[in-house]
Short mmCIF file of C-alpha atoms in Angstrom, two decimals:
data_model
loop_
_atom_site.label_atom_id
_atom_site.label_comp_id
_atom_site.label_asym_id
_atom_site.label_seq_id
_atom_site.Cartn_x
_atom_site.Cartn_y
_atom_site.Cartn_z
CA UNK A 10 24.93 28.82 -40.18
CA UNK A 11 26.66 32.16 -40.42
CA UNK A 12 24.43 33.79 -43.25
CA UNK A 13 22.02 34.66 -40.45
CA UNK A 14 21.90 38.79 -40.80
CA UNK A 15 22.35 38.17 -44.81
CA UNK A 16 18.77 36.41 -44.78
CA UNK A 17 17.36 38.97 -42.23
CA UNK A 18 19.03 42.16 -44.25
CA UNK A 19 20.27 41.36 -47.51
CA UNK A 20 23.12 43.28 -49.01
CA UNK A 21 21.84 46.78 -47.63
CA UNK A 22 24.78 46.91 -45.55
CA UNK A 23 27.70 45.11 -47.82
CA UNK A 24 30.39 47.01 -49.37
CA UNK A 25 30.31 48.16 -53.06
CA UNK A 26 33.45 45.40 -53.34
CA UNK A 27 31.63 42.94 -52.25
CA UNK A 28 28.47 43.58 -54.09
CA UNK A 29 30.40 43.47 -57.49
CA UNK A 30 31.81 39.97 -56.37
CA UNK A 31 27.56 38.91 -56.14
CA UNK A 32 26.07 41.10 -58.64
CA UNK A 33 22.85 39.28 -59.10
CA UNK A 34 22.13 39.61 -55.31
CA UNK A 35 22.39 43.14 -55.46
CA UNK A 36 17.99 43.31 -55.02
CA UNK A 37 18.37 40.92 -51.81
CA UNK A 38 17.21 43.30 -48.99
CA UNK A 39 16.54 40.83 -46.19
CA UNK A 40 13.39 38.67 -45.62
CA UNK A 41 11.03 41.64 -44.41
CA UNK A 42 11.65 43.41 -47.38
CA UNK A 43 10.41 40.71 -49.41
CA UNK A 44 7.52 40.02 -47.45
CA UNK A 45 6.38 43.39 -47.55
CA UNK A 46 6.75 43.30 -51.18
CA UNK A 47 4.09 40.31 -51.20
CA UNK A 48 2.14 41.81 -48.74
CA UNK A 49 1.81 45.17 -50.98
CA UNK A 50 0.84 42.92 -54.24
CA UNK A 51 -2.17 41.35 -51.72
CA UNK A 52 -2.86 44.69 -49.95
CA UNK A 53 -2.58 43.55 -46.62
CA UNK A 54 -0.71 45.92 -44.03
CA UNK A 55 2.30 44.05 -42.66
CA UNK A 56 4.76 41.41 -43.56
CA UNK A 57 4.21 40.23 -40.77
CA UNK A 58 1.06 39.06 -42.35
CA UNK A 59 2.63 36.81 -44.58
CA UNK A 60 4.71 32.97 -44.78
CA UNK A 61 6.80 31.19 -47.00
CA UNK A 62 7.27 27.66 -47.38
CA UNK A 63 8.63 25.14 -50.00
CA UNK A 64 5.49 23.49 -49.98
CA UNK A 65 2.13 25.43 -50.37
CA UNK A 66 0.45 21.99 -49.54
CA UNK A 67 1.66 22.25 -45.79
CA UNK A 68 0.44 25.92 -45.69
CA UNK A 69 -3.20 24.48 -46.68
CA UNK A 70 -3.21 21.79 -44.19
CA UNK A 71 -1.59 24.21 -41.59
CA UNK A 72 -4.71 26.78 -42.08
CA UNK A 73 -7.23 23.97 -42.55
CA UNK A 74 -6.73 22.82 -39.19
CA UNK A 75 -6.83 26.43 -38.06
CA UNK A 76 -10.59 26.92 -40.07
CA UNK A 77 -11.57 23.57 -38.68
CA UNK A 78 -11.15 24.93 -34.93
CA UNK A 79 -13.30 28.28 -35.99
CA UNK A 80 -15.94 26.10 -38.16
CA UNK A 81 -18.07 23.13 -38.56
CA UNK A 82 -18.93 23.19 -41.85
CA UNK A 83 -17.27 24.24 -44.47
CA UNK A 84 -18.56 25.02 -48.13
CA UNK A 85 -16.33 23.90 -51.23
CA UNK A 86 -16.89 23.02 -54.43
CA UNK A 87 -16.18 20.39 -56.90
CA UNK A 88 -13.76 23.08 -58.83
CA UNK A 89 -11.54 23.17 -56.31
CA UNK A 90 -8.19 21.68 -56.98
CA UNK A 91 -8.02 18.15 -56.33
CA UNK A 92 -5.04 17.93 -53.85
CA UNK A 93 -5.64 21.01 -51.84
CA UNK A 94 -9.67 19.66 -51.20
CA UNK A 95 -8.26 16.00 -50.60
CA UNK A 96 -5.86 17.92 -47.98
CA UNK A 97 -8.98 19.38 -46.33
CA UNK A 98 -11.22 16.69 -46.51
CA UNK A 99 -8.83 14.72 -44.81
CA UNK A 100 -8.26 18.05 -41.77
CA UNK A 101 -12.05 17.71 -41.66
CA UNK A 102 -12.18 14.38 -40.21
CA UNK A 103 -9.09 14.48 -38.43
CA UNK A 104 -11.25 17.32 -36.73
CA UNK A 105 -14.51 15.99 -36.26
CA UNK A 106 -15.80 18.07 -38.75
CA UNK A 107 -17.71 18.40 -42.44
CA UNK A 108 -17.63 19.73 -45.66
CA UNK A 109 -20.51 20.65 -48.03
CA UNK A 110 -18.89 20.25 -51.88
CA UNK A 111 -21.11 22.57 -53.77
CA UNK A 112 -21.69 20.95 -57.25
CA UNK A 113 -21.04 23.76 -59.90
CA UNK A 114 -19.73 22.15 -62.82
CA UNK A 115 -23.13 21.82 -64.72
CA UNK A 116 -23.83 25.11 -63.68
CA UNK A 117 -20.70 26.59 -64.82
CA UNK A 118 -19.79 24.74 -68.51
CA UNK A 119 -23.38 23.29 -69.57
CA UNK A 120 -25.40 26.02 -68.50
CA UNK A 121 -23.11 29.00 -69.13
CA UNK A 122 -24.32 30.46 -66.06
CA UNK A 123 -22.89 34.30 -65.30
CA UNK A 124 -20.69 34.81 -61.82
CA UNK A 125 -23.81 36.00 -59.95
CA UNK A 126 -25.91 32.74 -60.40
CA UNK A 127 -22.69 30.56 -59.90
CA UNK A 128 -22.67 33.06 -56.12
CA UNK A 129 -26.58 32.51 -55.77
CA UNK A 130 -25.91 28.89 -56.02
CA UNK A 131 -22.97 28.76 -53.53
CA UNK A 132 -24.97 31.03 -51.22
CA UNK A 133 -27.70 29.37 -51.14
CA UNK A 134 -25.67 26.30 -50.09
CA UNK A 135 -24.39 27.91 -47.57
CA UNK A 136 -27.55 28.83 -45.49
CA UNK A 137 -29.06 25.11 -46.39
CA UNK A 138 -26.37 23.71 -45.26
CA UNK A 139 -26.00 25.43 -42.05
CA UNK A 140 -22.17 26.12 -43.19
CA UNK A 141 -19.43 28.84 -41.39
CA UNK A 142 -16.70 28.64 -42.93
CA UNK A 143 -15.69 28.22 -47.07
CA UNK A 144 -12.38 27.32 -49.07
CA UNK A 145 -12.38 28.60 -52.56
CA UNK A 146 -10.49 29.31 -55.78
CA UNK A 147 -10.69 32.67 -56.91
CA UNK A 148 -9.59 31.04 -60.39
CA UNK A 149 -10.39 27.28 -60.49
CA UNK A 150 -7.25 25.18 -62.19
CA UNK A 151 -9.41 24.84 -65.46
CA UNK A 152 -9.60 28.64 -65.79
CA UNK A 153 -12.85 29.51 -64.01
CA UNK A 154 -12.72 33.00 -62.30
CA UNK A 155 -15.10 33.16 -59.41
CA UNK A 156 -16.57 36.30 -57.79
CA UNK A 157 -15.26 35.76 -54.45
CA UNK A 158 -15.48 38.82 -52.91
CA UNK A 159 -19.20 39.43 -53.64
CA UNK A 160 -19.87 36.18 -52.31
CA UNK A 161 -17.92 36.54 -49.65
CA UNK A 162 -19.11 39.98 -48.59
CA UNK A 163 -22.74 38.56 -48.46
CA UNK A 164 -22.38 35.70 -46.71
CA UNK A 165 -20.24 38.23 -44.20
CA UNK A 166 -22.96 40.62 -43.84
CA UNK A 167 -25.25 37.63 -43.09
CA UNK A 168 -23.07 36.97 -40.01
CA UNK A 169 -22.71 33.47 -40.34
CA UNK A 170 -19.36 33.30 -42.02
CA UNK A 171 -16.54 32.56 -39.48
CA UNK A 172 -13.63 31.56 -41.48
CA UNK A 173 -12.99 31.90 -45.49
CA UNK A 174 -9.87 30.47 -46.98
CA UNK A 175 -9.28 31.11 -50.65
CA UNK A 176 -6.97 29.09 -53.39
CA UNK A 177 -5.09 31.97 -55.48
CA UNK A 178 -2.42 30.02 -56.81
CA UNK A 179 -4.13 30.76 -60.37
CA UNK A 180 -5.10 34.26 -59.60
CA UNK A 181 -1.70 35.83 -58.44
CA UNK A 182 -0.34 37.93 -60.95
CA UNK A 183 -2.63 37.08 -63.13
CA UNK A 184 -5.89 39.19 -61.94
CA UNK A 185 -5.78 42.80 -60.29
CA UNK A 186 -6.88 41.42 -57.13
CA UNK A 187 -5.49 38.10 -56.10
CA UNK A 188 -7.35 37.55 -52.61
CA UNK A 189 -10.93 39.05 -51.95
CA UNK A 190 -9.80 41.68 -49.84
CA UNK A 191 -11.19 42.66 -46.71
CA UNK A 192 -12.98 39.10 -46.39
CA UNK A 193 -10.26 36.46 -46.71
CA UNK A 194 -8.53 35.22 -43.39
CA UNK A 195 -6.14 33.19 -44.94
CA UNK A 196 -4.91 32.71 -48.95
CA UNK A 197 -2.49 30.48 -50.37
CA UNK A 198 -0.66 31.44 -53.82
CA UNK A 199 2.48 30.00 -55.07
CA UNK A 200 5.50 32.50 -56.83
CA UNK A 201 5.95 29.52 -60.00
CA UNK A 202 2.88 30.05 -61.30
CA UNK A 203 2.21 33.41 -62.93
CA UNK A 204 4.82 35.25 -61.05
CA UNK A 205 7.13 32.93 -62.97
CA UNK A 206 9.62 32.93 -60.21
CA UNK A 207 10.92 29.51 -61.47
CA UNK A 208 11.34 27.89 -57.95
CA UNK A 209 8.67 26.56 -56.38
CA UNK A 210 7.80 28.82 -53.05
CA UNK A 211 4.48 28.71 -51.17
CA UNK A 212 3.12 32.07 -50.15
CA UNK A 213 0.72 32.04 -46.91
CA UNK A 214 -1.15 35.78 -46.61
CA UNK A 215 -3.38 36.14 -43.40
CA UNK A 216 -5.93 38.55 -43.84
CA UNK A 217 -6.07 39.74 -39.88
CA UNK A 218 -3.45 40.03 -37.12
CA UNK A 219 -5.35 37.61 -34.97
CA UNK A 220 -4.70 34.64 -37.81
CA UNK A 221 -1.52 35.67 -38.30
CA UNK A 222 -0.44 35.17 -34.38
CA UNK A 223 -2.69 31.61 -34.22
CA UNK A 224 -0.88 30.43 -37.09
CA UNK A 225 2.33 31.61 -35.48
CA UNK A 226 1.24 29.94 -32.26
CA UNK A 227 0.97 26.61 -34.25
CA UNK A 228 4.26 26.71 -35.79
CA UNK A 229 6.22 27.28 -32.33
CA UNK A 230 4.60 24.41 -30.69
CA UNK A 231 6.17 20.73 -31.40
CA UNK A 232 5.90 19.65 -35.17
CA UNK A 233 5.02 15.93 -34.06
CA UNK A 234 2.02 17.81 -32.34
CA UNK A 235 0.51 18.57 -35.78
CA UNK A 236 2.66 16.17 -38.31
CA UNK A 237 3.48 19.23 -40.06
CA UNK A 238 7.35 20.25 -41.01
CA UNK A 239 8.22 22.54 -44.04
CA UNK A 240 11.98 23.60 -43.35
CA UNK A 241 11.89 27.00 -45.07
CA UNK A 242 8.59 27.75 -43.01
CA UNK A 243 10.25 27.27 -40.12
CA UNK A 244 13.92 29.17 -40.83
CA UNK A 245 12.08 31.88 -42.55
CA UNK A 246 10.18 32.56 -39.57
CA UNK A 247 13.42 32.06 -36.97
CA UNK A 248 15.30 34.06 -39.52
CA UNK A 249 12.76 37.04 -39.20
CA UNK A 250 12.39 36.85 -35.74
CA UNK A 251 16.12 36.29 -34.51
CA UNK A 252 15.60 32.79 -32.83
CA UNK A 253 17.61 30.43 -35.09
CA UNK A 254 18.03 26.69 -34.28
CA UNK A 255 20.93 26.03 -34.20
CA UNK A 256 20.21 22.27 -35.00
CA UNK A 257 17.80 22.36 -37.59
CA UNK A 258 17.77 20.54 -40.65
CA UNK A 259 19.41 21.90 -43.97
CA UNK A 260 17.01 23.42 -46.07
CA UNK A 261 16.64 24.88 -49.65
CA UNK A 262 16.79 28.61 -49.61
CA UNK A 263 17.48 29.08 -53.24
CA UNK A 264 13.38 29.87 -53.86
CA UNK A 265 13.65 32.80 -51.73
CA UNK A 266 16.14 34.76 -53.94
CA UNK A 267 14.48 33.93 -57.53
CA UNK A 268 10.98 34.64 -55.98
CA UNK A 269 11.73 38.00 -54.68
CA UNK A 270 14.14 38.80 -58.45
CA UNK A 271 10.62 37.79 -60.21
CA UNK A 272 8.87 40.10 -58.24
CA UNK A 273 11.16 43.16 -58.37
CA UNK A 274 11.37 42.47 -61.81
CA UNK A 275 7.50 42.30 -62.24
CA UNK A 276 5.47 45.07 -61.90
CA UNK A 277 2.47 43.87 -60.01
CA UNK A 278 0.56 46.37 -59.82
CA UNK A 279 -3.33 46.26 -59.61
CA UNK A 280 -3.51 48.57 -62.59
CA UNK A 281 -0.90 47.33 -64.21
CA UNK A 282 -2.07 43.53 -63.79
CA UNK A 283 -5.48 44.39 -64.97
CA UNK A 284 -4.24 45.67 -68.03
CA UNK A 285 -2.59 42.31 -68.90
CA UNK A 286 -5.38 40.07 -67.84
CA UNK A 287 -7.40 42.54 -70.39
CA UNK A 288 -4.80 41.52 -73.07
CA UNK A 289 -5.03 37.81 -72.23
CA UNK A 290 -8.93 37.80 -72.14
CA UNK A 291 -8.44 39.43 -75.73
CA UNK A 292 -5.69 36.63 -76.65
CA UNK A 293 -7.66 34.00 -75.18
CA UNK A 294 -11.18 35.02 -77.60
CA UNK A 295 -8.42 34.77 -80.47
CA UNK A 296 -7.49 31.72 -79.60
CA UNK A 297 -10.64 30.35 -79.69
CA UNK A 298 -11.68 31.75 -83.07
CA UNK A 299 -8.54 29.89 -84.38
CA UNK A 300 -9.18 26.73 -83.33
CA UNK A 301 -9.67 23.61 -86.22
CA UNK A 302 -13.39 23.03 -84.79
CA UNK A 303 -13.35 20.09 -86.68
CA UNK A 304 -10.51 18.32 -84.47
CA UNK A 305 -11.33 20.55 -80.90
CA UNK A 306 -14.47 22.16 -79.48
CA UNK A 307 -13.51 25.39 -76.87
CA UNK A 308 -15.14 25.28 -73.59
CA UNK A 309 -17.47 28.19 -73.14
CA UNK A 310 -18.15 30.01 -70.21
CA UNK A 311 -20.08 33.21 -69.21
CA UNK A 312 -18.25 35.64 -70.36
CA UNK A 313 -18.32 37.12 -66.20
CA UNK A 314 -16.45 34.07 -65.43
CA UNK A 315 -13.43 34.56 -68.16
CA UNK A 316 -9.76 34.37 -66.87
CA UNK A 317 -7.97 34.45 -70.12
CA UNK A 318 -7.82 30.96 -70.07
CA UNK A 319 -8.93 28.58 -73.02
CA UNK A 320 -9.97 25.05 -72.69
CA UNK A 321 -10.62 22.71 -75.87
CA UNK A 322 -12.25 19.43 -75.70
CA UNK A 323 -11.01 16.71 -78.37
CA UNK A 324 -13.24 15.04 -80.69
CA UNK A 325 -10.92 12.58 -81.63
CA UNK A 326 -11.99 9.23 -79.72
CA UNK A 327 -7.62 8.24 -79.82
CA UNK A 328 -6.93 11.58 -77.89
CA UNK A 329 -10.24 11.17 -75.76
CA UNK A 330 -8.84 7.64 -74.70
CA UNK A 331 -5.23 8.62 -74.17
CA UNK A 332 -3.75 9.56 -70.50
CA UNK A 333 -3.35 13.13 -69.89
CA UNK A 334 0.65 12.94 -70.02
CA UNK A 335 0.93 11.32 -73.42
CA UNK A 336 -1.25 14.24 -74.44
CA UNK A 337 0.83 16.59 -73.25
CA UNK A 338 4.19 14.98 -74.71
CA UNK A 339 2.43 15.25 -77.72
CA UNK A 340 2.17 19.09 -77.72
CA UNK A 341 5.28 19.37 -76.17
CA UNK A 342 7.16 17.83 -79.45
CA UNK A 343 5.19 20.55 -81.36
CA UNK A 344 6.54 23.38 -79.35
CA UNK A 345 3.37 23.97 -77.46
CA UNK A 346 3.06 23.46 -73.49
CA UNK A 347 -0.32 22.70 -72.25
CA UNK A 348 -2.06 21.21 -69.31
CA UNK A 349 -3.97 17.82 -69.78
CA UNK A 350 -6.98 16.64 -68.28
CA UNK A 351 -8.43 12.91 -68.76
CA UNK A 352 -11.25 12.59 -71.32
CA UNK A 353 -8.84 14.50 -74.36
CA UNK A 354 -9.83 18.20 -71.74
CA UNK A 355 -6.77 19.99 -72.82
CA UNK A 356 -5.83 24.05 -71.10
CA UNK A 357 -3.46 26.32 -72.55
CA UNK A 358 -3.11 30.16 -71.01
CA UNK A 359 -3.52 32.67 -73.08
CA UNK A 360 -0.21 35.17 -73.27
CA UNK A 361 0.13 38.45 -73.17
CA UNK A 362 1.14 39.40 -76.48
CA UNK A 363 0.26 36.94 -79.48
CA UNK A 364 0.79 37.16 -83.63
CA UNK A 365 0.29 35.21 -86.69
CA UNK A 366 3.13 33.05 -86.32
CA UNK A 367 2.14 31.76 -83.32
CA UNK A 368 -1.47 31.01 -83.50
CA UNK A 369 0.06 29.15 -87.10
CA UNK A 370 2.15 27.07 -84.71
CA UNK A 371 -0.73 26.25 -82.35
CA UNK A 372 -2.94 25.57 -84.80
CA UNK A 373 -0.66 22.69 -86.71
CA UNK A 374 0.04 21.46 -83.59
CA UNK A 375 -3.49 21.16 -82.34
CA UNK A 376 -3.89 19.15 -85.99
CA UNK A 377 -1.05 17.40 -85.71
CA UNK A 378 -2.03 16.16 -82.20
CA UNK A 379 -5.58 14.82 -82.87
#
């Protein structure tokens, strides 16, 4: 209640007394400084541009229903991740509207097929489908890194594109450009992921001034009006603009503080960022060359669609059969953290610096597993 003007400011105005008393807030300049940080790493213009929430779901089904009142058909695909399409499937109805789910799973792992036949495919959905309006990863949850800004540049310059919202969660911080700049109104990314900013926070960027103020329209008008709540949203926003509530609920501010000390300690750069993902790519094609092909098959994919992150299909019919989270436990008593899909699908992302010891340790555990 009376940290108002440390939220909006930070510790730019605090004595040196008092900033020896809270050392580790010492890079805590306010809430615009933080969103102007973001708003550099996605090279839009203003923070203004850009929302926080606790929950990046509640940012999707915020801009969903903003696409739905722009569009009438909107083009996914089935590598979309499974919650956020669920959330717009279900905005689409609520709104009257449709979705077109692009198959491109055969296309992608069976058929190898490079980033410009995966676009040919999509675009040519698009047009048959009479679509205006897309929602797309610009890496897919399994690793898959589409070309979304030379899709979405063509289906621009066609004219029939009215609204294109695109899932970076998996791309932020982890490929030089995390949003296909100029083309995407609204992107949703998340500082937990490959930020590593511990705490989960949801990061909204609007890609035009004109989405920015609709979704800001939204968010003042009554929350029962849309069934839509995220507390930090909210505060964040009252914080920035100096209209606090005095009633409102208590809410978790702690993600705020370790997402902006993971980004001031990380140096985002595009140059910088493409260098790693280089590295990974590299790590990743040594990862697969290790791997007891005996036990796991790796996943191929064009080599245009890399992302520097490796996916190995069991052969053994116990790990095939097992649920995804006994999988997992199982790598996690060998020291190894991976992601686990049903039918023995397992993911693991390739780091940025990797020696013997440690492909040693992931191979044992990968036989010790099956």
């Amino acid at each position: 209640m009376y940290c108002e003007q440390f939220f909006r400011d930070g510790t730019v105005d605090w004595s040196e007394d008092k900033r020896l008393v809270f050392p580790s807030l010492a890079h805590w300049h306010g809430l615009r400084t933080f969103k102007t940080q973001i708003a550099r790493r996605f090279g839009v213009s203003s923070p203004e541009f850009v929302l926080l929430a606790n929950r990046s779901a509640q940012l999707v089904r915020l801009a969903a229903r903003l696409m739905f009142r722009k569009c009438r058909n909107v083009l996914t695909t089935d590598l979309n991740w499974p919650s956020w399409q669920n959330i717009v499937c279900d905005e689409a109805v609520r709104c009257g509207q449709r979705l077109t789910n692009s198959q491109i799973t055969p296309l992608v792992f069976s058929d190898q097929a490079s980033a410009d036949d995966v676009n040919e495919r999509l675009a040519q959905a698009f047009t048959e489908n009479g679509c205006d309006g897309v929602f797309l990863p610009a890496v897919t949850n399994l690793g898959v890194r589409l070309d979304t800004s030379s899709l979405l540049a063509k289906l621009k310059a066609n004219g029939g594109l009215r609204f294109a919202m695109i899932d970076s969660a998996q791309s932020f911080c982890h490929i030089a450009s995390p949003a296909p700049l100029p083309f995407a109104d609204f992107t949703i990314a998340g500082c937990h992921k490959w930020l590593r900013g511990s705490l989960p926070l949801g990061l909204g960027i609007c890609g035009r001034s004109i989405v920015a103020e609709q979704f800001r329209d939204m968010l003042a008008s009554t929350p029962s009006l849309f069934g839509i709540d995220d507390p930090l949203l909210r505060f964040s926003e009252q914080i920035e603009h100096q209209a606090v509530d005095r009633y409102s609920e208590t809410v978790n501010v702690t993600p705020l503080f370790s997402g902006n000390a993971a980004i001031v300690a990380t140096d985002s750069g595009e140059a910088i960022v493409a260098k790693q993902a280089c590295k990974r790519t590299a790590n990743a094609e040594l990862i697969r060359k290790s791997v007891p092909t005996r036990l796991w098959q790796p996943v191929e994919t064009d080599t245009s669609m890399n992302s520097g992150i490796v996916l190995l299909q069991s052969k053994s019919h116990n790990i095939v059969r097992s649920e995804p989270n006994v999988v997992r436990s199982k790598f996690l008593e060998k020291r190894v953290a991976i992601s686990a899909y049903k039918g023995g699908l397992v993911r693991l992302s390739a780091p940025e610096s990797i020696d013997c010891q440690m492909i040693e340790s992931l191979q044992d555990a990968l036989v010790s597993v099956a």
